[in-house]
mmCIF file of C-alpha atoms in Angstrom:
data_model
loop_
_atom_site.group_PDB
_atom_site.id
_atom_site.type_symbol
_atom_site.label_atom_id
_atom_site.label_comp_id
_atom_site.label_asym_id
_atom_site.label_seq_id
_atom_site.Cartn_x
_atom_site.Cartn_y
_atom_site.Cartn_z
ATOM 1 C CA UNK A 1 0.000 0.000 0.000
ATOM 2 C CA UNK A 2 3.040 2.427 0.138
ATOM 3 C CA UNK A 3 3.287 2.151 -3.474
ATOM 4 C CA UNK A 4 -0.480 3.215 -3.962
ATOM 5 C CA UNK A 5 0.544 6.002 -1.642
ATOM 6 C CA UNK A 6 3.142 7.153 -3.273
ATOM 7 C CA UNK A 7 1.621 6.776 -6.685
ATOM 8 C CA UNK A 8 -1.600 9.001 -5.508
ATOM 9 C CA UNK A 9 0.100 11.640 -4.241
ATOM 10 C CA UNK A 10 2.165 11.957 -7.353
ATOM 11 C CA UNK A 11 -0.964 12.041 -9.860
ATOM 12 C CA UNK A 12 -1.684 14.743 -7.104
ATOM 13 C CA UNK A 13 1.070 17.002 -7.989
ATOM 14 C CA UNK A 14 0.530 15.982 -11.864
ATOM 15 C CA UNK A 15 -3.163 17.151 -11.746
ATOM 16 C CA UNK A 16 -1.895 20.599 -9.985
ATOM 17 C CA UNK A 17 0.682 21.218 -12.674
ATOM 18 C CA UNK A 18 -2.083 20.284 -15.460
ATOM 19 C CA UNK A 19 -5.130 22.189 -14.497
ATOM 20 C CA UNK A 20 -5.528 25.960 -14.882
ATOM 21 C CA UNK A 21 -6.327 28.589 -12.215
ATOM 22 C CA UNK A 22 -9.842 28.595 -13.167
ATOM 23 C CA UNK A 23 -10.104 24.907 -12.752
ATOM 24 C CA UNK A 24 -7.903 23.968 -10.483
ATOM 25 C CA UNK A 25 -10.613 23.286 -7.442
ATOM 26 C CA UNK A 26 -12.169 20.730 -9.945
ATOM 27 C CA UNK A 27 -10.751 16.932 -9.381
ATOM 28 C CA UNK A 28 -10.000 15.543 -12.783
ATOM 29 C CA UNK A 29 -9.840 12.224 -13.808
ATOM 30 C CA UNK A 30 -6.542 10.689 -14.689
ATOM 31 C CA UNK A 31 -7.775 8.699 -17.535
ATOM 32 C CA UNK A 32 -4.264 8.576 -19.374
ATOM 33 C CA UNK A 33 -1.496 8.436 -16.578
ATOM 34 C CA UNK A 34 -2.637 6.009 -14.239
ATOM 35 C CA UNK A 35 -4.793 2.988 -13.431
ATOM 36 C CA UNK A 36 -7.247 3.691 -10.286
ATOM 37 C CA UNK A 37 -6.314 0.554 -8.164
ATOM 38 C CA UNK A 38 -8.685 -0.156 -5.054
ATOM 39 C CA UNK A 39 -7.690 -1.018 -1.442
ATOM 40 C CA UNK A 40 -7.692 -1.170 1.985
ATOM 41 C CA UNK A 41 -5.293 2.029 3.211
ATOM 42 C CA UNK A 42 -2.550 1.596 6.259
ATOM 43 C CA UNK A 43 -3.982 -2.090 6.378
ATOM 44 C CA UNK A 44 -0.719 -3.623 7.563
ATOM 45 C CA UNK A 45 -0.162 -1.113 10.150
ATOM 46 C CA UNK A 46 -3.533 -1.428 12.094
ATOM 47 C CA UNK A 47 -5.554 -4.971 12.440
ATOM 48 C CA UNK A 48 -6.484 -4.581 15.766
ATOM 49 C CA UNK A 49 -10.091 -3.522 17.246
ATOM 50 C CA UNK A 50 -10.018 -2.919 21.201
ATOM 51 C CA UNK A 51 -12.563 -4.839 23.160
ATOM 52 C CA UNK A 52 -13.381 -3.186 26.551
ATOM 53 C CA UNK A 53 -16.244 -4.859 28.727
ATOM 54 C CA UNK A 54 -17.323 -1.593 30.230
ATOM 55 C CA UNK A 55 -17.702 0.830 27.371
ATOM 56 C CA UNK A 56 -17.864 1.062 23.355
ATOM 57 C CA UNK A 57 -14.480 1.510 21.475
ATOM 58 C CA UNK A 58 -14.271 2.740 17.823
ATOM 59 C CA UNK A 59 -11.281 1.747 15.636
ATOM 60 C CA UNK A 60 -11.255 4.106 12.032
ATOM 61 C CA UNK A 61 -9.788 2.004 8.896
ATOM 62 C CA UNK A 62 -9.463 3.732 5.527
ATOM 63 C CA UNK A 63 -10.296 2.442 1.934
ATOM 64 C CA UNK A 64 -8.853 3.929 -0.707
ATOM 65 C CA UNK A 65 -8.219 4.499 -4.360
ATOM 66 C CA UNK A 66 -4.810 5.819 -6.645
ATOM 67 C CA UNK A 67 -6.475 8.398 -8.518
ATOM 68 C CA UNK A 68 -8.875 11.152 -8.037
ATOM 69 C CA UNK A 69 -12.167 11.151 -9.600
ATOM 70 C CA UNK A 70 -15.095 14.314 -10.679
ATOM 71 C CA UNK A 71 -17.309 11.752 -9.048
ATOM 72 C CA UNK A 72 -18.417 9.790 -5.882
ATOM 73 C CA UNK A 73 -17.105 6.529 -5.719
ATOM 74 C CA UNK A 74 -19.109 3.992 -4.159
ATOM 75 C CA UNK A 75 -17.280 0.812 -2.486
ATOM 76 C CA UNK A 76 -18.799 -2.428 -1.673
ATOM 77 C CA UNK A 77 -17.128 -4.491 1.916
ATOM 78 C CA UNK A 78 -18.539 -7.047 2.799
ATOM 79 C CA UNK A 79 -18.492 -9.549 6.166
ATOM 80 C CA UNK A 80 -16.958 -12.871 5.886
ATOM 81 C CA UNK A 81 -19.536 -14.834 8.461
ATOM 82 C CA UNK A 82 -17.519 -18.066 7.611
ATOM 83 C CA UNK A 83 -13.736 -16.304 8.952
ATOM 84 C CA UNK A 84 -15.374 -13.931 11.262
ATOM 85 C CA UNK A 85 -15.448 -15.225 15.111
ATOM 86 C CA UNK A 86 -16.268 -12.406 17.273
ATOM 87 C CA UNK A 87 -19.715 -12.720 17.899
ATOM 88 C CA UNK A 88 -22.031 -10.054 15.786
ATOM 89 C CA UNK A 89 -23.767 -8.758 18.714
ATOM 90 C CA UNK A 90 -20.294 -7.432 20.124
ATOM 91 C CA UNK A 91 -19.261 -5.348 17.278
ATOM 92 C CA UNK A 92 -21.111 -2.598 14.409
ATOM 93 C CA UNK A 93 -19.601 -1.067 11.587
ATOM 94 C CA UNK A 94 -20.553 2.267 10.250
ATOM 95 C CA UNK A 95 -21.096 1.471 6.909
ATOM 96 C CA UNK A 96 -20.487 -1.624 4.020
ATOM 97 C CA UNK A 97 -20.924 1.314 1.199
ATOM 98 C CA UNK A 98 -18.551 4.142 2.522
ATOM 99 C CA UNK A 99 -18.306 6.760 -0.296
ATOM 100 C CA UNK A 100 -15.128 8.371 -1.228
ATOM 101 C CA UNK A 101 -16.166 12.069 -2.184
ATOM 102 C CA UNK A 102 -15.355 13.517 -5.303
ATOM 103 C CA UNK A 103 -11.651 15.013 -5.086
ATOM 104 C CA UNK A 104 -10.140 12.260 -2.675
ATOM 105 C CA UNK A 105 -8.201 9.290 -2.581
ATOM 106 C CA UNK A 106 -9.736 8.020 0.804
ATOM 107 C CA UNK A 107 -12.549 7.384 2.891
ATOM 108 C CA UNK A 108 -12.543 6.005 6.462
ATOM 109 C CA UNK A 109 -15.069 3.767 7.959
ATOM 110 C CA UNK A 110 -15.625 2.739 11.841
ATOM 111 C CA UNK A 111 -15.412 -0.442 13.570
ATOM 112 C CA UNK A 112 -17.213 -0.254 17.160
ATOM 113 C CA UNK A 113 -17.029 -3.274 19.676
ATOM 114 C CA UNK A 114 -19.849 -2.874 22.034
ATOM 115 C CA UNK A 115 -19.036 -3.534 25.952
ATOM 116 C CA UNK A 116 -20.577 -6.799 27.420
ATOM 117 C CA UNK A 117 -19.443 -8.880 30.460
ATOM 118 C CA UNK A 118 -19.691 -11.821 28.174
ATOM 119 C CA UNK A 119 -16.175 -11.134 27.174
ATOM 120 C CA UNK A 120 -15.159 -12.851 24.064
ATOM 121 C CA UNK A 121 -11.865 -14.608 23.266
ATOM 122 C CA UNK A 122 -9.178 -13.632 22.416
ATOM 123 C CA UNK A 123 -8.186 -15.041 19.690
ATOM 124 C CA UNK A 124 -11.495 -13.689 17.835
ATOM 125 C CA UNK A 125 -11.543 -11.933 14.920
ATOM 126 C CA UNK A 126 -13.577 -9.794 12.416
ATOM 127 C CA UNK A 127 -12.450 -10.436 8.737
ATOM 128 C CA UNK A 128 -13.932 -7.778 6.438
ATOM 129 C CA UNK A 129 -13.489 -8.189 2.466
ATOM 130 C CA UNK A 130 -13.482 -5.599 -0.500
ATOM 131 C CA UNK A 131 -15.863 -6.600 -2.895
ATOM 132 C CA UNK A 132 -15.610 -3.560 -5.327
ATOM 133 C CA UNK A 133 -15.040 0.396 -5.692
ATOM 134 C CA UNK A 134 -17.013 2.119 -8.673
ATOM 135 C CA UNK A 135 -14.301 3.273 -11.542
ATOM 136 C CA UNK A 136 -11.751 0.911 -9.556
ATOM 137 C CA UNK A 137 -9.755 -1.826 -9.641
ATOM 138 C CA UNK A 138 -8.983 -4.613 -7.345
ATOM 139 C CA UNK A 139 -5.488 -6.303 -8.454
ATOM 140 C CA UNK A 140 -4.422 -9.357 -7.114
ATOM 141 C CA UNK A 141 -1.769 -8.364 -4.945
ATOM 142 C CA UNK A 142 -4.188 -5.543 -3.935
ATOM 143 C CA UNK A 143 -5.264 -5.312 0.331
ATOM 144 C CA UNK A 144 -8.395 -6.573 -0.471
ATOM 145 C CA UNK A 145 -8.827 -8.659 2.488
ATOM 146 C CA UNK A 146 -8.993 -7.512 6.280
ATOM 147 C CA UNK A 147 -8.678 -9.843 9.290
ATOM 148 C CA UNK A 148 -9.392 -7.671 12.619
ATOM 149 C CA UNK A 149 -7.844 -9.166 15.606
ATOM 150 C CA UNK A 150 -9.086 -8.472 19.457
ATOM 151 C CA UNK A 151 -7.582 -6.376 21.662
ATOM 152 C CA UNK A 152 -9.315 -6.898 25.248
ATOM 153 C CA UNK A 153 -8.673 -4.077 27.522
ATOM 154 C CA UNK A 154 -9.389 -4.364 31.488
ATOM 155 C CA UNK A 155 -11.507 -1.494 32.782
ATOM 156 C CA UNK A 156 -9.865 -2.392 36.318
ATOM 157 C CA UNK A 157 -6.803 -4.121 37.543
ATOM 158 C CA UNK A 158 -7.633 -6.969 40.147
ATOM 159 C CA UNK A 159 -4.398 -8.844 40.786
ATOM 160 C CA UNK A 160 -6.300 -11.730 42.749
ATOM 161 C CA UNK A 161 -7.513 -12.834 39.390
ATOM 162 C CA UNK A 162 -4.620 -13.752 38.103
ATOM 163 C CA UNK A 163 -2.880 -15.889 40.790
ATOM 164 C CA UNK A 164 -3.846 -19.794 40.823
ATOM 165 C CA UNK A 165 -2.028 -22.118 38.385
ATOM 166 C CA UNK A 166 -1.688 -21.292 35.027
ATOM 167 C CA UNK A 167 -1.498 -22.832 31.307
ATOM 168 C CA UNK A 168 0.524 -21.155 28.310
ATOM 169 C CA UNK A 169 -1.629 -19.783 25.271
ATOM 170 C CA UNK A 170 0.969 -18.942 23.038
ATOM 171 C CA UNK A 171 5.016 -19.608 23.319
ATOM 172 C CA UNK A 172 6.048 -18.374 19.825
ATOM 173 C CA UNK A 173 10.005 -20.327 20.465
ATOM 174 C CA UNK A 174 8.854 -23.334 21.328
ATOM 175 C CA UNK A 175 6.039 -23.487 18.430
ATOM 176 C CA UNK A 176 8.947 -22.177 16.156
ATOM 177 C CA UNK A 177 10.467 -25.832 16.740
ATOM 178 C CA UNK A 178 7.448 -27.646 16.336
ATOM 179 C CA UNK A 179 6.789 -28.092 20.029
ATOM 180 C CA UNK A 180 3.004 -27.225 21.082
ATOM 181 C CA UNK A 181 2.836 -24.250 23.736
ATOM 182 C CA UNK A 182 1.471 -25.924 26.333
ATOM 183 C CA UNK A 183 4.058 -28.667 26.225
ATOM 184 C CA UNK A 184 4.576 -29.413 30.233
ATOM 185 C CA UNK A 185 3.989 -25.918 30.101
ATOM 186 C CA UNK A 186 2.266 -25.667 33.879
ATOM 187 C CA UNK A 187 3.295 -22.951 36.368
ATOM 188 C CA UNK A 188 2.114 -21.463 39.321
ATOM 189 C CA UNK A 189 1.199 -17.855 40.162
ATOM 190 C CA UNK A 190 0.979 -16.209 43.958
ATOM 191 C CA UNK A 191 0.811 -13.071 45.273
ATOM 192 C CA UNK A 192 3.238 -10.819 46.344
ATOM 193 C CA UNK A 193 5.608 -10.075 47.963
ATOM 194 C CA UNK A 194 4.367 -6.438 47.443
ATOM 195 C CA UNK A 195 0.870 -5.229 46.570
ATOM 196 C CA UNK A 196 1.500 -4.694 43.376
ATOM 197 C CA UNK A 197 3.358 -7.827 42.521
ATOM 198 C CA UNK A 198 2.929 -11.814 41.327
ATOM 199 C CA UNK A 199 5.326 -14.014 41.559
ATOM 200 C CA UNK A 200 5.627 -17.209 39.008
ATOM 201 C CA UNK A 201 7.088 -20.238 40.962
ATOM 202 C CA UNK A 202 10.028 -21.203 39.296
ATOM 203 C CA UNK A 203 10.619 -19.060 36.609
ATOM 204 C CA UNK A 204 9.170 -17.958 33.424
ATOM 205 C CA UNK A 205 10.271 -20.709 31.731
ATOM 206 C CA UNK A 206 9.290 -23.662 34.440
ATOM 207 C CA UNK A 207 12.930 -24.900 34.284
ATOM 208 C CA UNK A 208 14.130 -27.175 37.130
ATOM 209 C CA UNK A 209 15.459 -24.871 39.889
ATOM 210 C CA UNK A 210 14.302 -21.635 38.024
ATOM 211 C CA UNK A 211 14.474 -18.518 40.035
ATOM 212 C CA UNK A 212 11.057 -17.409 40.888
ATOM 213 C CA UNK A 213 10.071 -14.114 38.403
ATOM 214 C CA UNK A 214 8.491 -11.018 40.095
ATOM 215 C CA UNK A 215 6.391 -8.661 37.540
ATOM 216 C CA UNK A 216 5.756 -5.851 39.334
ATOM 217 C CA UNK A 217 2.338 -4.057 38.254
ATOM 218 C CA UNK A 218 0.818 -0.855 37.155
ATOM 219 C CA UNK A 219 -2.248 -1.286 39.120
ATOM 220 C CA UNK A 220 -4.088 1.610 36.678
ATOM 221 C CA UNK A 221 -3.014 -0.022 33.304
ATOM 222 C CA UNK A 222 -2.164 -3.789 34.321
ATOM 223 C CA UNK A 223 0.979 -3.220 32.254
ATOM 224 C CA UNK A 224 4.106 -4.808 33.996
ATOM 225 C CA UNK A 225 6.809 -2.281 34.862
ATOM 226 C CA UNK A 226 9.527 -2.390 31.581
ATOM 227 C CA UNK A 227 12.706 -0.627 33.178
ATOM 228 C CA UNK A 228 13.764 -3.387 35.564
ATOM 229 C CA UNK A 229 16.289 -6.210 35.262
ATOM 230 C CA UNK A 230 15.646 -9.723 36.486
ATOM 231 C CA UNK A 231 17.193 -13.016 35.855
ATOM 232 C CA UNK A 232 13.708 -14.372 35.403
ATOM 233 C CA UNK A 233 14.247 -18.125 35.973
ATOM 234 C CA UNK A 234 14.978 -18.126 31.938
ATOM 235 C CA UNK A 235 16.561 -20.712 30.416
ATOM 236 C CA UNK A 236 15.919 -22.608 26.787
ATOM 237 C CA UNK A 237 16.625 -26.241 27.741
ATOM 238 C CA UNK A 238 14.543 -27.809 30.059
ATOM 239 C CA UNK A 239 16.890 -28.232 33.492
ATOM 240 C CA UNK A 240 19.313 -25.989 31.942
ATOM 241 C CA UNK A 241 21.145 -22.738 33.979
ATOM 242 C CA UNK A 242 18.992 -19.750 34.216
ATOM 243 C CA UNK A 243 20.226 -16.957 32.107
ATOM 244 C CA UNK A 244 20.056 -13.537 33.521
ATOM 245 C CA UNK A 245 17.631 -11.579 31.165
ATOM 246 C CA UNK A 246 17.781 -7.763 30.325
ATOM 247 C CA UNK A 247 14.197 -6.770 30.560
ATOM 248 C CA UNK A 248 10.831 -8.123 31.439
ATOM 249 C CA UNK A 249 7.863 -6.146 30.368
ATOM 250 C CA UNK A 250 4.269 -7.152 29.471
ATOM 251 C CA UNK A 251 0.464 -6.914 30.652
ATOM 252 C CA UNK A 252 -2.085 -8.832 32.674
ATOM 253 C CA UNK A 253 -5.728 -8.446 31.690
ATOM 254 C CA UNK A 254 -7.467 -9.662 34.789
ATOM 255 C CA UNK A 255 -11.009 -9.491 34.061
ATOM 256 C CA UNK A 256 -9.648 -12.752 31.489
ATOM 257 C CA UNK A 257 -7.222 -14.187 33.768
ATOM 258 C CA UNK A 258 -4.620 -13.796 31.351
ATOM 259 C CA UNK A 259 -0.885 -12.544 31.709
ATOM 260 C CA UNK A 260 1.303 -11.544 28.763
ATOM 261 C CA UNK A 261 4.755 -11.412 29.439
ATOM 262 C CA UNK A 262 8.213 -9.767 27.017
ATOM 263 C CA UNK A 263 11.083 -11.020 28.003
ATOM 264 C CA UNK A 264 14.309 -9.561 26.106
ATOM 265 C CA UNK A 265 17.941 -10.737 26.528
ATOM 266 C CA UNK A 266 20.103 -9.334 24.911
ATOM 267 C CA UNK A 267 22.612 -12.669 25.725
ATOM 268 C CA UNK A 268 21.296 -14.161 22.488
ATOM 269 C CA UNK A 269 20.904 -13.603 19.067
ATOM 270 C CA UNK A 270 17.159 -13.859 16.858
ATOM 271 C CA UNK A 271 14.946 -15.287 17.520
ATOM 272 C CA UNK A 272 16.165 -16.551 21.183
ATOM 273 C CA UNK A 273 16.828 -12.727 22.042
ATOM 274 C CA UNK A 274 13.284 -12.042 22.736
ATOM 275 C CA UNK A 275 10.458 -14.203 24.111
ATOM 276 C CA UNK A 276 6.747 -13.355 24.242
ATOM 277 C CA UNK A 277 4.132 -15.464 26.443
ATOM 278 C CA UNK A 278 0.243 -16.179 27.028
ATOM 279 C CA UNK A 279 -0.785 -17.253 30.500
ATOM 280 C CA UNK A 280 -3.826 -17.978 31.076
ATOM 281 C CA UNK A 281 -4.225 -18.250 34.999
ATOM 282 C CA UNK A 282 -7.456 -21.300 36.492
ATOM 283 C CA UNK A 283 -8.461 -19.164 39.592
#
C-alpha cells in the first residue's frame, strides 16, 4: 500500500501542474497516466479492534483508491460470516458502502465493539473483504482482504484474578520448533511479595530450579513495569542454567485471567533474544 501512496500523491502534484487557475478546485480524472487501483489504506499497520467490557471503542480504517475522480465513488465491503469469530452482537460497523467524495483518494469507515461482560476470546476476529469500488480496480496483490484481531482491555486491575495455576496460550520459540505451547507448560502464580506484585514459581520458563520471576504491576493499566532487570528463571533447555535476562515487560488483563509477558535478553541472538508469552491463569 506504500506504493499506492506514493503513486496518488504523485498524480496529485501531476493534476496541480495540469489544471488551470480557473479549474484547479475541480478533481479531474486521470484517464491517461494512471490505473485507479482499489484497497484497503494503512492495512498492515492497524488490524487490531479494542474490546473493553465496560464501554464502546471505535477503531477508524481507511479504503482507498490511486487516482482522483469528478465523481463519488461507491465501495462495496462485505463480512466474511464463515472467517469472522467475534460474535455479531459485540461489534457494528458504520457502513459496508462508505463513499469516497469527489476530489479524494480516501474514505474512512468505523469499527465499534460494544461492551458486554460476556467477554469474548481472544483469539477472535472480524475479517472484512473488498468486494468492489465504482471506476476501480482490485489487483491481485491488492489489500483486499482484512482480518481484525481483538484487543481486550481491562476497565480495572484486580491482581487476585490472576494468581492460581496457570497454562501457556501462546510460546512463539517453542512453536517455532514444532513443540506445542502448552508442552509441560504448567506454572504457578501467587501473590506478592508487594501489593502490586505476582510471583511465578520457578521461573518464566518452568525450568528445574528456576528462580522465581516477580512482575511488578501498574495497578491503573495492568501493564508490567519495563525498566527493571531480572534473571527471570529463563533458560531454553529444560533443566538448563537460568540466564540472567535484560528486561521483562508485558500486561495482565485480569477481568480474562490472562498474563502476557516480554522477556528480552540481549545474551542471544534472533529469535532466542526475545520471548513473548500467554498465560492464562485457572483461579
Amino acid at each position: 500500500m506504500n506504493k499506492l501512496k506514493y503513486i496518488a500523491a504523485s498524480l496529485l502534484v501531476g493534476f496541480m501542474t495540469l489544471t488551470s487557475c480557473e479549474d484547479a478546485e475541480i478533481p479531474q480524472v486521470d484517464a491517461e497516466n494512471g490505473r485507479a487501483i482499489a484497497g484497503f489504506n494503512g492495512a498492515t499497520t492497524n488490524r487490531t479492534v479494542v474490546f473493553n467490557p465496560e464501554a464502546e471503542t471505535t477503531t477508524t480504517f481507511t479504503v482507498g483508491v490511486s487516482t482522483l475522480s469528478s465523481s463519488d465513488r461507491t465501495a462495496q465491503l462485505s463480512i466474511d460470516t464463515d472467517a469472522s469469530t467475534l460474535a455479531e452482537e459485540l461489534y457494528s460497523i458504520s457502513t459496508l458502502n462508505p463513499v469516497i467524495p469527489a476530489g479524494s483518494f480516501t474514505v474512512d469507515f468505523t469499527v465499534t465493539t460494544l461492551g458486554s461482560p460476556n467477554l469474548p476470546a481472544v483469539t477472535d476476529v472480524i475479517v472484512l473483504n473488498l468486494e468492489s469500488v465504482e471506476g476501480a480496480e482490485i489487483l491481485n496483490d491488492s489489500e483486499d482482504r482484512l482480518t481484525l484481531g481483538l484487543a481486550i482491555e481491562c476497565p480495572t486491575v484486580d491482581l487476585s484474578q490472576v494468581v492460581g495455576s496457570a497454562v501457556t496460550l501462546e510460546n512463539p520459540l517453542l512453536e517455532a520448533f514444532g513443540v506445542p505451547a502448552t508442552f509441560s507448560d504448567l506454572r504457578t502464580v501467587i501473590a506478592g511479595p508487594e501489593d502490586n506484585q505476582i510471583t511465578i514459581l520457578g521461573g518464566i520458563s518452568q525450568d528445574v530450579g528456576g528462580t522465581d520471576t516477580v512482575l511488578t504491576i501498574d495497578l491503573d493499566t495492568g501493564f508490567v513495569i519495563s525498566d527493571q532487570s531480572s534473571d527471570g528463571g529463563v533458560s531454553f533447555v529444560n533443566g538448563g542454567t537460568p540466564i540472567p535476562t535484560t528486561k521483562i515487560s508485558g500486561r495482565v488483563l485480569t477481568c480474562i485471567n490472562q498474563i502476557i509477558i516480554n522477556v528480552d535478553n540481549d545474551n542471544f541472538g534472533p529469535p532466542f533474544n526475545s520471548l513473548r508469552l500467554k498465560l492464562q491463569v485457572q483461579p
